[in-house]
């Protein structure tokens, strides 16, 4: 019965979000209430689970996503992202442009949220296609693959951070393992897949782009790169040092520990934001006061994202409090499958049906939570497997599908051959990588 109710709840989400066009936040809260009552939690138990799920989900996540949005805004508005792009693409021709844009997409995609990075990179992709004569879909795939990988695998993007919190994973290790998986994923789903699209007819970007007003004096390349990657460097370095010095030095005991502070994602992002504002502000002659005034505008788009995540957290908590997630995982144990594969399959099924990668990851994390609690697999690898599954087989119910199609003037079949294939390759490589790493960590 719990499995049937969960299936009907997910089906209700599909009807409300896809066919009736309801906002995901409203749909998630309504379905969470209905599922809780149907699972016998009663009115009080259901509402307590929803409130607890919202609060628990947004706890530290809201700060991380907020700081990540601000850092991305500073990197874009000071021209640092443009400087990185120009340096890595300038002077390249033909296929070399694809590799340059792939690297640009990866570096820009780490600090910038997917939608921001996509809109910023789209004019560059179109311009590169016109200059080289390469099919636009070919250039777009080589670039956007990097954005997709960072969105699905690497903190501080919403899904990896949220799933890490749900599974109790070490976010520093998630970042390190994610970087290991990102390299083959980006190469195979980016430039190598792009080569198979060289005979696709040339198209033109169908949308006009607003020119971002950059400062007259742009920052240096080295400074731009450092500011964009500083939080990643702090988290990665801190985690590596911590793995060598052992648990005794991780700050778990009472007192102040610089190492434990550096390996905290919130602190790393805060340092990154302040450092970028100060250094990039000085190099571009933009005052700290002016950059601080822009924070409100940079945070505004995160409101809708946070509410959707909160709704997903509410639904997840209903499944957890009712014991449904335990029941589902216990049922799956009969298949004798690897927990990493189970987490990937759950996320992939939800991705195909719900469309949204973030929503699929959130919901899958709630269902697969007992897998992490059982200790049968590394929680960090479960995070990445869930994130990978949430990227698979994007099609017509995904807003990312239509964004890619319309921006680059493609037909639906062309988008399926390029975007959908790219997303699926990233997802499968992520799964294979997680299974491989499970024998080493």
PDB file of C-alpha atoms in Angstrom, residues 97 101 121-133 136 139 209 211 408:
ATOM      1  CA  UNK A  97      37.149  26.373 -30.239  1.00  0.00           C
ATOM      2  CA  UNK A 101      34.447  26.702 -24.868  1.00  0.00           C
ATOM      3  CA  UNK A 121      27.262  31.784 -22.565  1.00  0.00           C
ATOM      4  CA  UNK A 122      24.564  31.644 -25.266  1.00  0.00           C
ATOM      5  CA  UNK A 123      25.676  34.780 -27.184  1.00  0.00           C
ATOM      6  CA  UNK A 124      29.282  33.535 -27.049  1.00  0.00           C
ATOM      7  CA  UNK A 125      28.206  30.152 -28.436  1.00  0.00           C
ATOM      8  CA  UNK A 126      26.301  31.782 -31.303  1.00  0.00           C
ATOM      9  CA  UNK A 127      29.199  34.113 -32.083  1.00  0.00           C
ATOM     10  CA  UNK A 128      31.700  31.222 -32.074  1.00  0.00           C
ATOM     11  CA  UNK A 129      29.481  29.240 -34.454  1.00  0.00           C
ATOM     12  CA  UNK A 130      29.260  32.168 -36.873  1.00  0.00           C
ATOM     13  CA  UNK A 131      33.036  32.774 -36.826  1.00  0.00           C
ATOM     14  CA  UNK A 132      34.040  29.123 -37.305  1.00  0.00           C
ATOM     15  CA  UNK A 133      31.193  27.971 -39.528  1.00  0.00           C
ATOM     16  CA  UNK A 136      25.408  25.828 -33.836  1.00  0.00           C
ATOM     17  CA  UNK A 139      29.217  24.334 -30.541  1.00  0.00           C
ATOM     18  CA  UNK A 209      20.267  38.831 -26.196  1.00  0.00           C
ATOM     19  CA  UNK A 211      24.163  43.058 -23.790  1.00  0.00           C
ATOM     20  CA  UNK A 408      19.765  27.794 -30.734  1.00  0.00           C
TER      21      UNK A 408
END
